[in-house]
């Protein structure tokens, strides 16, 4: 799949039930080829909001499925998840998200 | 001989943040301009490259064996550790703050290909500003210590930055040079330098070579705890920054240039510098090579 | 009036060739400068020529000499060889000397081969597995001339092939015992060989080549490149399959995923108390990644298809494990190791490029004719097998439980595991509705799509999403949902029948990491017994000497 120039920004929001409360921002991962970094920050409300910036364009439906499945396993509420991605596969994305969730207090 | 899990933690395999967490006194690192502040590159998006929250470098202060030090750690996996405008500014800020706050030392955990080409002149200028800030810090009597041991090595403008420091610690798998192997091959041909000949690349730019010719002060194993111990030893290694010291260094380099005349390979150079068993160096470990240099200076 | 029957045409032909050869060589020894004349003398138009074209070693001097011959004098050749590795292997077709080809694997020459086939320069007889091709040397593809390579010869013409014996015994036996001509290039001529691997009476000519024969390290994997996902999959393989079935005898297809398994034996598998209960006997090339497991006492035996550069001294120092001669050096043998992998192993595990809904697995890609190599022999149920093992019986019971009639006749089954991440590089899905192999078959006019492992031989599919146990599936529908159930977020995976997949999970047909008791967050590189080439060297006590391209110190 060829990559057109320009980053793709994707946003998703799911209602959560597991309030994370206040916490110091959590960062896992590194922006490298086939990798991604994930930043978790507290945010007002009951939503868990995801913002993805990725150089691998055209995979929105896969991102949605992966993030939805992650949120069904970790129904976080009041969390903003910011992702910088450089072509990680769903396997790596799920792993980083799990590592980030595990680092929450 | 039973094989057990190696208990050492590889410095090369750690990310920049893992190195900080493991090398300095537990929990002592306080980061400035942390990722959540989103001080990121203004240039990468228009090239379709994702930015990093910390632009590939973490800066702050920490304790090392109770001593107060400032730290900058480059993330080699992000853009090859290349120095962009913001990345460079963070390092400059680190040194300028050191002039103000006078920590016991500034430690640079360097892993970089040099200037981040995506940012062109902004990156180039940033590197030169880092050099100036580093030298100002040394001139103020604050030691600057560079640790080199990442898989990407320390090349380009960062290679020059590293050699501006008081004290360099390098591992045997670390590399320090200006031009990268692929660049040399592309410019001068594969006959001159085959960048896929990894043994050649490490003989020419690797830690053992740099240590033997005197470009680095300590040669260590690829082990975070060993790097920590070496950093502690280096804490009071202030090297005078005077006209005399520069002239002395030029004399050493001139002597090395003459010693290397006709040398086809690093092995020849080591031999003419009086290093015993030069041919066996590529297969030696760090400890054996340390002994060699001690013997040659004795 | 009938012509008299003649029963020794092949012997007469042989005698004539040897007679012609006397002009360029008085005895068996041939000068390197005279090799062209010798080949011209012993090869006739229309001959079947076997050029050693192995997986690792290549008779490169003889290959170059062959392509330098005059195609107007030597032509119509039918090449039979295991591997097309060197450019010269296809030059003989390009310059009109050869027109027909039977082979097994083409590796680096796959794209060029496809082009030559499409322009009609090559007529492929068939693509084989290694063992299949060797078998045909004794039936209908016997070489007239074999051009082989060996490490050394003595003055009588005995040959020492040493650790890299590979295909040579099969080739030479077939050729020598059907009046064929055997020409060997050797690296050196010695007064006394370390041991005799090929007797002089089977060898007609020996030439010392100006440079040692070409050989490549194909089975070395740098542990530094093993990813966390591969560690996770290796943990699932060990806990979910090796431990579950008690796999003692096995073959690993080469790859980073299987290297991860090898490097988890002394650590993760040890922590599960599995030492002595799995992984004792191997049909395997001498993988450097196996060193830590050997050192930790896991491995009772390894028989190899070929050798691996840099491992020679380590092998010499571990004669209890490897097959070595009285001289101390290893003897590999591809034909026997293939047979061992087929009949004497209870498990094969390997990776692939594509899997379809029937679990058919293929590495075929458009524009390349890559062939099969040895994998189908390992990755196939051995229906001729009769001796039982617990592993084999358990798999057989799982496959046949509840079945009646012929399909339900009790027998064992070999575990054939396909291990693959759901997405490959550049987000290419590994799971597809239709394999590229179908289109390639049409393009290259093959009688069948080149499938590496047939779906009904595959017993387990292992991805980062878990393990699908196809032995427990009872219909094509179930099999399809089992495949979809581990295909993750690929289009194939997203199109799953969720209810059906949940049902399969309840029945244990699909097992996720958590069902196996594998915590994905423990899947880090720290679990590997060696994380770098340097670690492997240290584990071997300095005996392993990696080739230059793998060093970083």
Short mmCIF file of N, CA, C and O in Angstrom, two decimals, chain B residues 7-56:
data_model
loop_
_atom_site.label_atom_id
_atom_site.label_comp_id
_atom_site.label_asym_id
_atom_site.label_seq_id
_atom_site.Cartn_x
_atom_site.Cartn_y
_atom_site.Cartn_z
N UNK B 7 22.18 -11.33 33.36
CA UNK B 7 21.58 -10.43 34.34
C UNK B 7 21.87 -8.99 34.01
O UNK B 7 21.27 -8.10 34.57
N UNK B 8 22.81 -8.76 33.09
CA UNK B 8 23.08 -7.38 32.76
C UNK B 8 21.97 -6.86 31.84
O UNK B 8 21.37 -7.61 31.09
N UNK B 9 21.72 -5.55 31.95
CA UNK B 9 20.76 -4.89 31.08
C UNK B 9 21.56 -4.18 30.00
O UNK B 9 22.42 -3.36 30.31
N UNK B 10 21.26 -4.50 28.74
CA UNK B 10 21.99 -3.90 27.64
C UNK B 10 21.67 -2.41 27.53
O UNK B 10 20.51 -2.02 27.43
N UNK B 11 22.71 -1.57 27.57
CA UNK B 11 22.52 -0.13 27.40
C UNK B 11 21.98 0.16 26.01
O UNK B 11 21.09 0.97 25.83
N UNK B 12 22.50 -0.57 25.00
CA UNK B 12 22.11 -0.32 23.61
C UNK B 12 20.62 -0.59 23.41
O UNK B 12 19.96 0.10 22.64
N UNK B 13 20.09 -1.60 24.09
CA UNK B 13 18.69 -1.96 23.88
C UNK B 13 17.72 -1.04 24.59
O UNK B 13 16.54 -1.04 24.27
N UNK B 14 18.17 -0.31 25.57
CA UNK B 14 17.26 0.56 26.31
C UNK B 14 16.88 1.76 25.47
O UNK B 14 17.67 2.28 24.70
N UNK B 15 15.64 2.25 25.68
CA UNK B 15 15.28 3.53 25.10
C UNK B 15 15.98 4.61 25.93
O UNK B 15 16.52 4.34 27.01
N UNK B 16 15.91 5.87 25.45
CA UNK B 16 16.53 6.98 26.18
C UNK B 16 15.97 7.06 27.59
O UNK B 16 16.70 7.23 28.57
N UNK B 17 14.65 6.93 27.73
CA UNK B 17 14.01 7.06 29.04
C UNK B 17 14.37 5.89 29.94
O UNK B 17 14.51 6.06 31.17
N UNK B 18 14.50 4.69 29.36
CA UNK B 18 14.92 3.54 30.17
C UNK B 18 16.35 3.75 30.67
O UNK B 18 16.68 3.41 31.81
N UNK B 19 17.21 4.34 29.84
CA UNK B 19 18.58 4.59 30.29
C UNK B 19 18.58 5.56 31.46
O UNK B 19 19.28 5.36 32.46
N UNK B 20 17.78 6.62 31.34
CA UNK B 20 17.71 7.59 32.44
C UNK B 20 17.22 6.90 33.71
O UNK B 20 17.80 7.07 34.80
N UNK B 21 16.15 6.11 33.58
CA UNK B 21 15.56 5.48 34.76
C UNK B 21 16.54 4.54 35.45
O UNK B 21 16.54 4.42 36.67
N UNK B 22 17.38 3.85 34.66
CA UNK B 22 18.25 2.83 35.24
C UNK B 22 19.62 3.36 35.66
O UNK B 22 20.28 2.77 36.50
N UNK B 23 20.06 4.44 34.99
CA UNK B 23 21.43 4.88 35.22
C UNK B 23 21.54 5.78 36.44
O UNK B 23 22.52 5.72 37.19
N UNK B 24 20.55 6.64 36.64
CA UNK B 24 20.63 7.62 37.73
C UNK B 24 19.98 7.08 39.00
O UNK B 24 19.34 6.04 38.98
N UNK B 25 20.20 7.75 40.12
CA UNK B 25 19.64 7.30 41.39
C UNK B 25 18.13 7.14 41.22
O UNK B 25 17.45 7.99 40.63
N UNK B 26 17.60 6.04 41.78
CA UNK B 26 16.20 5.66 41.55
C UNK B 26 15.24 6.82 41.80
O UNK B 26 15.26 7.44 42.86
N UNK B 27 14.39 7.10 40.81
CA UNK B 27 13.35 8.08 40.97
C UNK B 27 13.82 9.53 41.08
O UNK B 27 13.04 10.42 41.40
N UNK B 28 15.11 9.81 40.79
CA UNK B 28 15.62 11.16 41.03
C UNK B 28 15.46 12.09 39.83
O UNK B 28 15.73 13.28 39.94
N UNK B 29 15.04 11.57 38.69
CA UNK B 29 14.99 12.38 37.47
C UNK B 29 13.76 13.28 37.47
O UNK B 29 12.64 12.84 37.64
N UNK B 30 14.00 14.58 37.27
CA UNK B 30 12.92 15.55 37.10
C UNK B 30 13.04 16.13 35.71
O UNK B 30 14.05 16.77 35.41
N UNK B 31 12.03 15.91 34.88
CA UNK B 31 12.13 16.30 33.49
C UNK B 31 11.66 17.73 33.25
O UNK B 31 10.67 18.18 33.84
N UNK B 32 12.36 18.46 32.40
CA UNK B 32 11.91 19.78 31.95
C UNK B 32 11.32 19.63 30.56
O UNK B 32 11.79 18.85 29.76
N UNK B 33 10.30 20.43 30.27
CA UNK B 33 9.59 20.33 28.99
C UNK B 33 9.18 18.88 28.73
O UNK B 33 9.52 18.30 27.69
N UNK B 34 8.44 18.29 29.69
CA UNK B 34 8.06 16.87 29.54
C UNK B 34 7.13 16.67 28.35
O UNK B 34 6.57 17.64 27.83
N UNK B 35 6.92 15.42 27.93
CA UNK B 35 6.12 15.12 26.74
C UNK B 35 4.75 15.79 26.76
O UNK B 35 4.29 16.28 25.72
N UNK B 36 4.10 15.82 27.92
CA UNK B 36 2.75 16.37 27.96
C UNK B 36 2.71 17.85 27.58
O UNK B 36 1.67 18.38 27.21
N UNK B 37 3.85 18.52 27.65
CA UNK B 37 3.88 19.93 27.25
C UNK B 37 3.91 20.09 25.74
O UNK B 37 3.73 21.20 25.22
N UNK B 38 4.16 18.99 25.04
CA UNK B 38 4.08 18.97 23.59
C UNK B 38 4.96 20.04 22.92
O UNK B 38 4.53 20.75 22.01
N UNK B 39 6.22 20.12 23.39
CA UNK B 39 7.18 21.02 22.72
C UNK B 39 7.80 20.19 21.60
O UNK B 39 8.76 19.46 21.81
N UNK B 40 7.20 20.29 20.40
CA UNK B 40 7.53 19.34 19.32
C UNK B 40 8.05 20.07 18.08
O UNK B 40 8.00 21.29 18.00
N UNK B 41 8.48 19.28 17.11
CA UNK B 41 9.01 19.87 15.89
C UNK B 41 7.91 20.55 15.08
O UNK B 41 6.86 19.98 14.85
N UNK B 42 8.17 21.79 14.64
CA UNK B 42 7.18 22.47 13.79
C UNK B 42 7.34 22.10 12.31
O UNK B 42 6.58 22.55 11.48
N UNK B 43 8.34 21.26 12.01
CA UNK B 43 8.68 21.02 10.60
C UNK B 43 8.20 19.68 10.06
O UNK B 43 7.95 19.54 8.87
N UNK B 44 8.12 18.67 10.92
CA UNK B 44 7.94 17.31 10.42
C UNK B 44 6.59 17.04 9.78
O UNK B 44 6.49 16.26 8.83
N UNK B 45 5.54 17.65 10.31
CA UNK B 45 4.19 17.35 9.81
C UNK B 45 4.07 17.60 8.31
O UNK B 45 3.46 16.82 7.59
N UNK B 46 4.68 18.71 7.86
CA UNK B 46 4.53 19.02 6.44
C UNK B 46 5.28 18.03 5.56
O UNK B 46 5.06 17.96 4.35
N UNK B 47 6.14 17.21 6.16
CA UNK B 47 6.82 16.17 5.41
C UNK B 47 6.14 14.83 5.60
O UNK B 47 6.64 13.79 5.15
N UNK B 48 5.00 14.83 6.31
CA UNK B 48 4.27 13.58 6.51
C UNK B 48 4.92 12.66 7.52
O UNK B 48 4.64 11.47 7.56
N UNK B 49 5.77 13.22 8.38
CA UNK B 49 6.45 12.41 9.39
C UNK B 49 5.84 12.73 10.75
O UNK B 49 5.70 13.90 11.10
N UNK B 50 5.46 11.73 11.52
CA UNK B 50 4.88 12.02 12.84
C UNK B 50 5.94 12.62 13.77
O UNK B 50 7.10 12.21 13.74
N UNK B 51 5.51 13.59 14.59
CA UNK B 51 6.42 14.18 15.56
C UNK B 51 6.48 13.30 16.80
O UNK B 51 5.68 12.39 16.96
N UNK B 52 7.44 13.58 17.67
CA UNK B 52 7.50 12.93 18.97
C UNK B 52 7.20 13.99 20.02
O UNK B 52 7.59 15.15 19.86
N UNK B 53 6.53 13.59 21.10
CA UNK B 53 6.15 14.56 22.13
C UNK B 53 7.36 15.28 22.69
O UNK B 53 7.26 16.44 23.10
N UNK B 54 8.50 14.61 22.75
CA UNK B 54 9.70 15.24 23.32
C UNK B 54 10.74 15.59 22.26
O UNK B 54 11.88 15.91 22.60
N UNK B 55 10.35 15.53 20.99
CA UNK B 55 11.24 15.74 19.84
C UNK B 55 12.52 14.92 19.94
O UNK B 55 13.59 15.32 19.48
N UNK B 56 12.40 13.74 20.58
CA UNK B 56 13.51 12.79 20.55
C UNK B 56 14.61 13.04 21.57
O UNK B 56 15.68 12.44 21.47
#
